[in-house]
């Protein structure tokens, strides 16, 4: 079992309300809400309510304050004090900012002067310069007929990208057609000889089989993963993911059944910003392990693995992934002479807010250096996402009521 380290952060905010005046939405709360909330809580987002609308924010103000006070919102992310990453200022809300919003609500949630409202750039939540769009060839209606995976369907689609020359992806983000049923998307690439049989068909093919999809694309074929809450993935200048002219874009769609989406269809896709050449070619390494067994009732079970890679790599980003019992994670690079290097770490985890953490500068990992990855799960009855009562022992699996422990690592060699 690996040592679990907790990190705390405290940052400052320049937009504190003036002493002796009641805070208002436009002067005090809106700058924080725009920065930390609207990526999910907007007309195109998957959160409840459109927080770009002042009337909606005021109507929901007490619920917003309660969620912030209880640390339910914003959802947990990797602590930037471990290692900073792209858009950490949007994903991580410091305590002073939380206090400002709570104080605004407690003092009456006043609107203030609309003439003082700032103009916000919301294009950062999408890809305004995307030049390649790949979508499912036709709308697909899940049937949820797999008896071993009730309420879940994993469907794989291999889609031509239409390019006649090799290219590099520098930015990517999904086009989620039906948010009520799209649980997550795993993105990969493969030639005609490497893609899953039947995935070229317009209706795709069922593709859940104890990790077969991940194993099929473990040799550099995985591109990215998306789950609700994830911001667009943008690589630093000069770095990108290679896609060859003869490769297909492969999307594994995980659909989840609910009373709100029965008999509904979906035609999701992905948008990309591309370029002809890069200095650093990035690949995704699915670093993780499958041999864990989470005891029933354990509120803080930790297990992990140490990798000794037979080659040196540069880590450009990490996408931690577990399922609903996940409650924390940690990736470190041990150093015998100094403190261990922290790569990503969080004392919280939200299955509905999974994030790819992209670093400004890559992290050098030398050949045979130990790279440690650990996950923590809450398999107790107190976990609000617990799917069994009483709790059961849980092992590895692709279903939501099973678990994973992956650090999908974006690296160059």
PDB file of C-alpha atoms in Angstrom, residues 24 127 190 193 201 208 216 222 237 323 325 367 372:
ATOM      1  CA  UNK A  24     -23.277  42.446  -5.478  1.00  0.00           C
ATOM      2  CA  UNK A 127     -12.687  25.086 -29.613  1.00  0.00           C
ATOM      3  CA  UNK A 190      -6.469   2.411 -35.682  1.00  0.00           C
ATOM      4  CA  UNK A 193      -6.348  -4.254 -39.434  1.00  0.00           C
ATOM      5  CA  UNK A 201     -20.763  -0.227 -39.705  1.00  0.00           C
ATOM      6  CA  UNK A 208     -17.454  -4.343 -23.738  1.00  0.00           C
ATOM      7  CA  UNK A 216      -6.704  -3.182 -28.249  1.00  0.00           C
ATOM      8  CA  UNK A 222      -5.474   5.710 -27.568  1.00  0.00           C
ATOM      9  CA  UNK A 237       2.782  24.810 -28.700  1.00  0.00           C
ATOM     10  CA  UNK A 323     -15.726   4.968 -11.302  1.00  0.00           C
ATOM     11  CA  UNK A 325     -16.506   4.710  -5.662  1.00  0.00           C
ATOM     12  CA  UNK A 367      14.485   5.153 -18.008  1.00  0.00           C
ATOM     13  CA  UNK A 372       3.924   5.514  -8.568  1.00  0.00           C
TER      14      UNK A 372
END
